[in-house]
CSV table of N, CA, C and O in Angstrom, one decimal:
chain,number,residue,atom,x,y,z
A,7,UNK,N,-25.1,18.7,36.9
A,7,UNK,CA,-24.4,17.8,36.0
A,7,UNK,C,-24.7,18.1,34.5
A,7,UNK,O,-23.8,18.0,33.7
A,8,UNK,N,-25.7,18.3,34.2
A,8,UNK,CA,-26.4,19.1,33.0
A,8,UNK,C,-25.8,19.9,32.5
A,8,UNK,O,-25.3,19.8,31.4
A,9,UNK,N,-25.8,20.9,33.3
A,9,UNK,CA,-24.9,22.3,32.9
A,9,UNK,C,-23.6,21.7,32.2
A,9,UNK,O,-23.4,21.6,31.0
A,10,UNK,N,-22.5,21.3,33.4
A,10,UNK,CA,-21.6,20.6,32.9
A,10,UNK,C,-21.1,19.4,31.4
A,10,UNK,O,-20.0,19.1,31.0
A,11,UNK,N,-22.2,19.1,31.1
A,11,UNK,CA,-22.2,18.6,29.7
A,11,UNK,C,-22.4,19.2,29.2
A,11,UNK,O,-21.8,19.3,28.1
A,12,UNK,N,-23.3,20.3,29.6
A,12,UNK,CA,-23.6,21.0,28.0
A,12,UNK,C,-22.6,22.3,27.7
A,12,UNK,O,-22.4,22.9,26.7
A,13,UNK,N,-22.2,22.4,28.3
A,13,UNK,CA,-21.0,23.0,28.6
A,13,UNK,C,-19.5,22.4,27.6
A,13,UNK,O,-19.2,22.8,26.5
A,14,UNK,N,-19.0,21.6,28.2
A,14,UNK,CA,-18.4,21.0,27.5
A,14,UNK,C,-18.5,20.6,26.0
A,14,UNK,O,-17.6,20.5,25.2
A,15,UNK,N,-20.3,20.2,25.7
A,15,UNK,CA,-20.4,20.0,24.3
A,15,UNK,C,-20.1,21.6,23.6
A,15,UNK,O,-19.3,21.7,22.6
A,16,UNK,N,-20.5,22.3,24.1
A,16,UNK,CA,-20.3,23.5,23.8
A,16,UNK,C,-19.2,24.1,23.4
A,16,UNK,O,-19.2,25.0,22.6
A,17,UNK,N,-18.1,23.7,24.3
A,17,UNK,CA,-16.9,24.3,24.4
A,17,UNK,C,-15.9,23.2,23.2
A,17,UNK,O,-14.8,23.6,22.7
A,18,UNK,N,-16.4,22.2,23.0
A,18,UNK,CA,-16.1,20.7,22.0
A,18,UNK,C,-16.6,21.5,20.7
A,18,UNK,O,-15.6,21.6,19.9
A,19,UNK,N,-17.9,22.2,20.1
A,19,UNK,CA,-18.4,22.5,18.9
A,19,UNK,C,-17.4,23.5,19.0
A,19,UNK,O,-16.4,23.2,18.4
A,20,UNK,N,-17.3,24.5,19.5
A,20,UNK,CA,-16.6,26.0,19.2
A,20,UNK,C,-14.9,25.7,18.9
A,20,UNK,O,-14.0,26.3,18.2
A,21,UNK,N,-14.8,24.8,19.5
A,21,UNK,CA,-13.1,24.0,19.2
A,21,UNK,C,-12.8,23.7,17.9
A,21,UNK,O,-11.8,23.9,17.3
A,22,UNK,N,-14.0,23.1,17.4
A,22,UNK,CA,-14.2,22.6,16.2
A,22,UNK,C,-14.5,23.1,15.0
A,22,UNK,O,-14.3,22.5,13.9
A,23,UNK,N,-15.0,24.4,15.2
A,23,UNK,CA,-15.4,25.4,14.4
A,23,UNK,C,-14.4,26.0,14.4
A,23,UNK,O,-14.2,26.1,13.2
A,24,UNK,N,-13.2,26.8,15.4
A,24,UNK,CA,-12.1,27.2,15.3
A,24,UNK,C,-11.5,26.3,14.0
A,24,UNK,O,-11.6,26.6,12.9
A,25,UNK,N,-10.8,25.3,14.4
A,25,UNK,CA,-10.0,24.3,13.5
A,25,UNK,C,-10.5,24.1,12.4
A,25,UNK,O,-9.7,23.9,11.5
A,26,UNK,N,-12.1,24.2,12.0
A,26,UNK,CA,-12.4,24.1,10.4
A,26,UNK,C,-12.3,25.2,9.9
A,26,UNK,O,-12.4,25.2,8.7
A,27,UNK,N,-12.2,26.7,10.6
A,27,UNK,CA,-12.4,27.7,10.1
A,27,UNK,C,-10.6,28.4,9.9
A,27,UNK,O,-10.2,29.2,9.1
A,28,UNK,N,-9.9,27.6,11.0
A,28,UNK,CA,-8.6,28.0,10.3
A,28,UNK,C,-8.0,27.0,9.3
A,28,UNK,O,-7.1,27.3,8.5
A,29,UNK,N,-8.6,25.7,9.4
A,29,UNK,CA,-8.1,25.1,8.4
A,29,UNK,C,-7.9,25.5,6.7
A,29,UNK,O,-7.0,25.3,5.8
A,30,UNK,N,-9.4,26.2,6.7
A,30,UNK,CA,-9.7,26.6,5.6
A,30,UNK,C,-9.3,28.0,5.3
A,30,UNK,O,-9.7,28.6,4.3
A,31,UNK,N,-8.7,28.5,6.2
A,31,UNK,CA,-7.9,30.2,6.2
A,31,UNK,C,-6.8,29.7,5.7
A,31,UNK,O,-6.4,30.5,4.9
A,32,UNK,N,-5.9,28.5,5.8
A,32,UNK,CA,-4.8,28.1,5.8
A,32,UNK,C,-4.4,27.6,4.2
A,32,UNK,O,-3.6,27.9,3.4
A,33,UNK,N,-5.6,26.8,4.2
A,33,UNK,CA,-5.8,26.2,2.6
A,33,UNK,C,-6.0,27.4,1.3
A,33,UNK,O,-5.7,27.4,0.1
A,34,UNK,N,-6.7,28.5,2.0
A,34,UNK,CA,-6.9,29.1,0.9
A,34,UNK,C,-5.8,30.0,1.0
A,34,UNK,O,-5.1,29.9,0.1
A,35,UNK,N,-5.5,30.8,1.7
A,35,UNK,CA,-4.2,31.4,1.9
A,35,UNK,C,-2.6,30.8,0.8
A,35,UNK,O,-2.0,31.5,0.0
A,36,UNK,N,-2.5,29.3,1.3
A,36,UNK,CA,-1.9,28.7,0.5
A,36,UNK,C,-1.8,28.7,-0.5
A,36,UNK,O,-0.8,29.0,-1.0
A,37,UNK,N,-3.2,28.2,-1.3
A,37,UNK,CA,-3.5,28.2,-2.5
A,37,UNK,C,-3.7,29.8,-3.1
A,37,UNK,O,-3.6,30.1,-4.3
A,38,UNK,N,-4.0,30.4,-2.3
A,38,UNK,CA,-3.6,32.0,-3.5
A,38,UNK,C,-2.1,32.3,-3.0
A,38,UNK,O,-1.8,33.5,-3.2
A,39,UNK,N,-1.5,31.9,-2.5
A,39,UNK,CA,0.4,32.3,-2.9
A,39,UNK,C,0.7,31.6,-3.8
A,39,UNK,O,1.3,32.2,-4.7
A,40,UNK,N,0.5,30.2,-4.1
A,40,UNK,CA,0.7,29.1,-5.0
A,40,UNK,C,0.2,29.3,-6.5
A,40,UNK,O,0.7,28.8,-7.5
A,41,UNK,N,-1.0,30.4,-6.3
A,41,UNK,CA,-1.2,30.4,-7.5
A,41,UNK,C,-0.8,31.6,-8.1
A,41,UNK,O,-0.8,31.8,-9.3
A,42,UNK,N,-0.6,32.6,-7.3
A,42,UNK,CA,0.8,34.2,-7.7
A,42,UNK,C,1.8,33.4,-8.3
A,42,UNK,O,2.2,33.5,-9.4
A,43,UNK,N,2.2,32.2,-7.1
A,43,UNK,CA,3.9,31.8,-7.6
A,43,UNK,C,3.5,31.2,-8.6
A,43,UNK,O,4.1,31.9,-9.4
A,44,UNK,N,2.8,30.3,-9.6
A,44,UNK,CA,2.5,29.9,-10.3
A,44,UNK,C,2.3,30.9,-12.2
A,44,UNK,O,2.6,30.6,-13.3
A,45,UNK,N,1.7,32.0,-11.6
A,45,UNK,CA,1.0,32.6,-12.5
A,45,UNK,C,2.8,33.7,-13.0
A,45,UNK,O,2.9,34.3,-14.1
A,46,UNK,N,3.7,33.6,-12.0
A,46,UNK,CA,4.9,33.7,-12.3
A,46,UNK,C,5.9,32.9,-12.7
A,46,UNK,O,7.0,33.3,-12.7
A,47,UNK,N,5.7,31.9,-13.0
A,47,UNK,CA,6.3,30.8,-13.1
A,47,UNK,C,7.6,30.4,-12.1
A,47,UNK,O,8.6,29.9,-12.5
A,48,UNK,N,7.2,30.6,-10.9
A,48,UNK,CA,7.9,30.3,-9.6
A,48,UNK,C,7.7,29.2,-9.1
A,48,UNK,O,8.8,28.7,-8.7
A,49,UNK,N,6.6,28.3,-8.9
A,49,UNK,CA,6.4,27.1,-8.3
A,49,UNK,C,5.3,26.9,-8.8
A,49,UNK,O,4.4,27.6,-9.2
A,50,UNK,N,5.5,25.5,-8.7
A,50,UNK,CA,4.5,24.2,-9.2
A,50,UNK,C,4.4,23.2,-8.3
A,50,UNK,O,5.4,22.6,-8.2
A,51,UNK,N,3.3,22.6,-7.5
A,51,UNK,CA,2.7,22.0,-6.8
A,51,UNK,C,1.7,21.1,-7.1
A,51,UNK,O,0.6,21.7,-7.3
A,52,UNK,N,1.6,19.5,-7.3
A,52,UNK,CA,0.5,18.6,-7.5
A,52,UNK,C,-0.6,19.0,-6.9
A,52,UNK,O,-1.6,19.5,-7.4
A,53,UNK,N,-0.3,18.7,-5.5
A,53,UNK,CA,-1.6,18.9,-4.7
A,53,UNK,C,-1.1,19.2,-3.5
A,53,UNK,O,-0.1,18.9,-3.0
A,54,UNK,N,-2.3,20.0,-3.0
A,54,UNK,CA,-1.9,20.4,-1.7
A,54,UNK,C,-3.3,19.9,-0.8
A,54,UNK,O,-4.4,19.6,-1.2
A,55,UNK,N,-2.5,20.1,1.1
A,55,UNK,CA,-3.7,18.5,1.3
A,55,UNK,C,-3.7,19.2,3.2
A,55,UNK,O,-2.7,19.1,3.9
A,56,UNK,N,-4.7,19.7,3.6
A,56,UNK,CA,-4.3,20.3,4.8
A,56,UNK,C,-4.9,19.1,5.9
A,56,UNK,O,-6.1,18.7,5.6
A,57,UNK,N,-4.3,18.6,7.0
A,57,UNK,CA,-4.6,18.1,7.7
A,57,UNK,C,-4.7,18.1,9.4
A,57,UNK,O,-4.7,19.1,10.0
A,58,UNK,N,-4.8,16.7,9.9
A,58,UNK,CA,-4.0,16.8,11.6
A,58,UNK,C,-5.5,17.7,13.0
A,58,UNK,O,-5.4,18.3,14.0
A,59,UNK,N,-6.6,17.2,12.1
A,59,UNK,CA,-7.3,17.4,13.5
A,59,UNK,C,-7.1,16.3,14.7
A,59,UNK,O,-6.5,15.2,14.5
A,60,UNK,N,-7.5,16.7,15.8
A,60,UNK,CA,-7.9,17.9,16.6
A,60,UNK,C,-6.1,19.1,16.7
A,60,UNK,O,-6.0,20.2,16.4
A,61,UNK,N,-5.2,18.3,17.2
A,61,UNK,CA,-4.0,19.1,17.7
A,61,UNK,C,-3.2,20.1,16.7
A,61,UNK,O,-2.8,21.1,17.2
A,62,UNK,N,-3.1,19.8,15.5
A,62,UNK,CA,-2.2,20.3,14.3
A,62,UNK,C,-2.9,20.6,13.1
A,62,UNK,O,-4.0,20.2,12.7
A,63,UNK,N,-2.3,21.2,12.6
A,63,UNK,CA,-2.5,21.7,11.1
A,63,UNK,C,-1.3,21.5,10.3
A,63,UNK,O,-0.3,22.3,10.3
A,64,UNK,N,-1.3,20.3,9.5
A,64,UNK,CA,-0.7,19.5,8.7
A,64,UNK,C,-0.8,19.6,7.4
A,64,UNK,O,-1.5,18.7,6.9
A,65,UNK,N,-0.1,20.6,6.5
A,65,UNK,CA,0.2,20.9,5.4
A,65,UNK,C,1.1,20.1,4.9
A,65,UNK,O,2.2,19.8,5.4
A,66,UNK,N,0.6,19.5,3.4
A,66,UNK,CA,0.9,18.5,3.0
A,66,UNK,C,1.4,19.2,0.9
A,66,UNK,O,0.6,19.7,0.1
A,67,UNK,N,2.8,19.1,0.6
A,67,UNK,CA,2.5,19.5,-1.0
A,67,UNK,C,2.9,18.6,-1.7
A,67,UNK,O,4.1,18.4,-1.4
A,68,UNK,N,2.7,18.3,-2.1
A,68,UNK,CA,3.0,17.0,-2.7
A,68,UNK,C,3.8,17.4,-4.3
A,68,UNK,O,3.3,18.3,-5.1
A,69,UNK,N,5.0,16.7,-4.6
A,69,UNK,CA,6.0,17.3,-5.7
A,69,UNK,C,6.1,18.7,-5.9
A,69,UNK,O,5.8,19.3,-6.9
A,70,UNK,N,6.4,19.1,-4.9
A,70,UNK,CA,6.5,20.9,-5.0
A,70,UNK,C,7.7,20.8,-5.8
A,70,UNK,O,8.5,19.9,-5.8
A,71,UNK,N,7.7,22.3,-6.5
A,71,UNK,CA,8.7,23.3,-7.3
A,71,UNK,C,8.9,24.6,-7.0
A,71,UNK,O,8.0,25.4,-6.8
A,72,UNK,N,10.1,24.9,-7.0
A,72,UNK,CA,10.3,26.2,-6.4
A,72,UNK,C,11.4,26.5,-7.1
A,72,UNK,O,12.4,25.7,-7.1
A,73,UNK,N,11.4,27.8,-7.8
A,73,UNK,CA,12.3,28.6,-9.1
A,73,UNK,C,12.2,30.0,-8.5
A,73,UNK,O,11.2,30.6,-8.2
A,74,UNK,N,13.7,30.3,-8.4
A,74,UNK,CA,14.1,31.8,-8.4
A,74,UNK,C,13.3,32.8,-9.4
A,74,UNK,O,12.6,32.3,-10.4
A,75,UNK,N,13.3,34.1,-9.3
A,75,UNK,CA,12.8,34.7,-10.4
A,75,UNK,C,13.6,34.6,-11.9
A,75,UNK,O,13.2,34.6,-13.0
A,76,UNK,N,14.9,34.5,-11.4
A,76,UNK,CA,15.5,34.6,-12.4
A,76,UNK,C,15.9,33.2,-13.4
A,76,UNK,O,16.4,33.2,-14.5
A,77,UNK,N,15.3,32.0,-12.5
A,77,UNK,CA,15.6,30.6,-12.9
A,77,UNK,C,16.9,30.1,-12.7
A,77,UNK,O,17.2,29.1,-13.3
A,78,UNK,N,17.9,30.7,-11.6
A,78,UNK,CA,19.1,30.5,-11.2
A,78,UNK,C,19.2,29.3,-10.3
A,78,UNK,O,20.0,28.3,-10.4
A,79,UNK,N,18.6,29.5,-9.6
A,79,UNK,CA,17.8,29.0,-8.3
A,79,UNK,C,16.5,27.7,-8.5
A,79,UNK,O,15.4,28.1,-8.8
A,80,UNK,N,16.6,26.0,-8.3
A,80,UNK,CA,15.3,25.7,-8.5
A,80,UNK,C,15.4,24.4,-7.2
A,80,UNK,O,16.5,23.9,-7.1
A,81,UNK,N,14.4,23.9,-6.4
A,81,UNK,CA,14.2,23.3,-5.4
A,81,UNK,C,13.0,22.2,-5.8
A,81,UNK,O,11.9,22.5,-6.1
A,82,UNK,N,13.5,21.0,-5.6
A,82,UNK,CA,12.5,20.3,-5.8
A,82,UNK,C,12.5,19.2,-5.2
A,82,UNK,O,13.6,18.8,-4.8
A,83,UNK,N,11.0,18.3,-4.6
A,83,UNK,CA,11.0,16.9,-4.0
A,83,UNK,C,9.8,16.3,-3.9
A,83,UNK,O,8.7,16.8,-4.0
A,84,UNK,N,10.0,15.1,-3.8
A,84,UNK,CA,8.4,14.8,-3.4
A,84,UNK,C,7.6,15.0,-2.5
A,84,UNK,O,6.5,14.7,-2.9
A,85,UNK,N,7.6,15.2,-1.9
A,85,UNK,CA,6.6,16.0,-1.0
A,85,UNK,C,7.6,17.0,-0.2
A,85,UNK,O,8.8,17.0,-0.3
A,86,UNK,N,6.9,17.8,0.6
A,86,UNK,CA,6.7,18.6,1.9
A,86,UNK,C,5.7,18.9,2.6
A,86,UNK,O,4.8,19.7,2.4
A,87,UNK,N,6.2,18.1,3.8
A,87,UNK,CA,5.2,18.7,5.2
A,87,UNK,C,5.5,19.8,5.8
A,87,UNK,O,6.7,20.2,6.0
A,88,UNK,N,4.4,20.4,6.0
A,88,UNK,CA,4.9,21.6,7.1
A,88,UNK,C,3.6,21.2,8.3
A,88,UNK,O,2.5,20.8,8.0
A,89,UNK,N,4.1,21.5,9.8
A,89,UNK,CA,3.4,20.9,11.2
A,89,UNK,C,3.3,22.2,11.8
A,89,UNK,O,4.3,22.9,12.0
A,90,UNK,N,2.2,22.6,12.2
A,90,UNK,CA,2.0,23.6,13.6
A,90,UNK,C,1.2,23.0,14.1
A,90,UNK,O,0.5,22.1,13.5
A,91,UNK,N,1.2,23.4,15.5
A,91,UNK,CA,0.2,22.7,16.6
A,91,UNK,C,-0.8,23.6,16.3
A,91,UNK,O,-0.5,24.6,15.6
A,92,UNK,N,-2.2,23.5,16.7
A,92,UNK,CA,-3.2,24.0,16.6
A,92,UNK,C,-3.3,25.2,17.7
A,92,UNK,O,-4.3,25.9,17.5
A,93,UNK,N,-2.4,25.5,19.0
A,93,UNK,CA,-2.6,26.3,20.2
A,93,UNK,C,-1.3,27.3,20.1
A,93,UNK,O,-0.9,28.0,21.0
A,94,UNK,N,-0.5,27.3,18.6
A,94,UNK,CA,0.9,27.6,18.6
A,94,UNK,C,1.4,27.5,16.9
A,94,UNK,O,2.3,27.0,16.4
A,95,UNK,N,0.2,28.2,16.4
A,95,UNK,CA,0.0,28.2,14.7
A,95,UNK,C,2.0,28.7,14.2
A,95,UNK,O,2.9,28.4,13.5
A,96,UNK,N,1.8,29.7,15.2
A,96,UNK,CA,2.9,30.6,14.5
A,96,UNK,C,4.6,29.9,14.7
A,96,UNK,O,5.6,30.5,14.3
A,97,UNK,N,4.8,28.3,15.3
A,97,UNK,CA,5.6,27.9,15.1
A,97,UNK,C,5.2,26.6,14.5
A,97,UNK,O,4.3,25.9,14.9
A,98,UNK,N,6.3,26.4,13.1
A,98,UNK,CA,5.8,26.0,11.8
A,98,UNK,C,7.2,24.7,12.0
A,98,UNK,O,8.2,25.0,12.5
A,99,UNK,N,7.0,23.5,11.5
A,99,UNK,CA,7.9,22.6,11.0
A,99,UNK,C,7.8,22.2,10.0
A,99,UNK,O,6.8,21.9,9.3
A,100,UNK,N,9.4,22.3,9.8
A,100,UNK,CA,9.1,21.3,7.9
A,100,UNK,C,9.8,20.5,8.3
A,100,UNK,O,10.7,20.5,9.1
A,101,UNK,N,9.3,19.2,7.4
A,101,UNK,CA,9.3,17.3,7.6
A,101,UNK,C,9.7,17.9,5.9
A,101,UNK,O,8.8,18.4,5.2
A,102,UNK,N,11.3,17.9,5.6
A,102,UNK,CA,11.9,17.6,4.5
A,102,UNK,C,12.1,16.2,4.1
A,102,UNK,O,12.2,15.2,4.9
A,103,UNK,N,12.1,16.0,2.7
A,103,UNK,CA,12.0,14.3,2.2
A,103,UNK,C,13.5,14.1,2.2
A,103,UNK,O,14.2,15.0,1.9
A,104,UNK,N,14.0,13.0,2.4
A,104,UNK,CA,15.5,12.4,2.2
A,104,UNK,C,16.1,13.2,0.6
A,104,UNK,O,16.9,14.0,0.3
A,105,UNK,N,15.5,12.7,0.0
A,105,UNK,CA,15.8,12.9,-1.5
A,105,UNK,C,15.5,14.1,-1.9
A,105,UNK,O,14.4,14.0,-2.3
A,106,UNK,N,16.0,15.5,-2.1
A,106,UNK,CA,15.8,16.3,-2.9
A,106,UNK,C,16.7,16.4,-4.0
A,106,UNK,O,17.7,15.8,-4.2
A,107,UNK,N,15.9,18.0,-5.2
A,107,UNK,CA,16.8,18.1,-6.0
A,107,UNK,C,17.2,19.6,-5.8
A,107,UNK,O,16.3,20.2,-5.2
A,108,UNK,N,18.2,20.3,-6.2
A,108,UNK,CA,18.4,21.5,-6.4
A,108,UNK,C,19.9,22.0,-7.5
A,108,UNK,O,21.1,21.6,-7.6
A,109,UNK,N,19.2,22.6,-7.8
A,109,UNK,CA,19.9,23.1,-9.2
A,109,UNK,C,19.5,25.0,-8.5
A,109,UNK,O,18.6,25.7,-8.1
A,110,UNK,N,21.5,24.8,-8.9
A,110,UNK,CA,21.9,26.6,-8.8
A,110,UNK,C,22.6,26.5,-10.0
A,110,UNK,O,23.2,25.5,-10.4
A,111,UNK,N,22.3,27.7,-10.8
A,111,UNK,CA,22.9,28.4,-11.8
A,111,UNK,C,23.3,27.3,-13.2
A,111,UNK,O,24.3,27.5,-13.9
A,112,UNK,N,22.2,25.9,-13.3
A,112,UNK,CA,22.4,25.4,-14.4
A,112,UNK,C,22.8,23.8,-13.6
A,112,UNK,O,22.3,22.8,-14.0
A,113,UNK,N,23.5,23.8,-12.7
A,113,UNK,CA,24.2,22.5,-12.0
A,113,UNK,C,23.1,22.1,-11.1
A,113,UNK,O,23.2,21.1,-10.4
């Protein structure tokens, strides 16, 4: 019965160590595209906020901006979520806000 706990605590810590170690692959990942798009003047983001232990990884941006290169193109709202499950990273949802803005070519 021993074995069997400790087992499980075991297999409980390494779960956990996964999810903090991709959480923070995720966050920093993020934050150096955000800050290319930025350093181009492509997007601007308040904050960004990773969440959703144990099951998901819960990307959070809060007032994002998003500009074409050319400035033709601009996307904005108050937030965006984006959801992957933690067993199934590579399929991503976006939780769009009711209200956005976008402006093509000046309109």
């Amino acid at each position: 019965m021993r074995f069997v706990l400790w087992l499980v605590a075991g297999l409980t810590a390494l779960y956990c160590g996964h999810w903090a170690v991709a959480a923070w692959a995720i966050r920093a990942e993020a934050e150096a595209a955000l800050a290319g798009m930025r350093a181009e003047g492509r997007a601007e983001v308040a904050t960004l906020d990773v969440a959703g232990f144990p099951a998901r990884f819960d990307v959070t941006l809060a007032a994002p901006q998003f500009t074409s290169d050319d400035g033709a193109f601009r996307w904005a709202a108050p937030e965006l979520r984006l959801h992957a499950l933690s067993y199934r990273p590579q399929h991503i949802i976006a939780v769009l806000p009711p209200e956005q803005e976008l402006r093509l070519g000046g309109e």
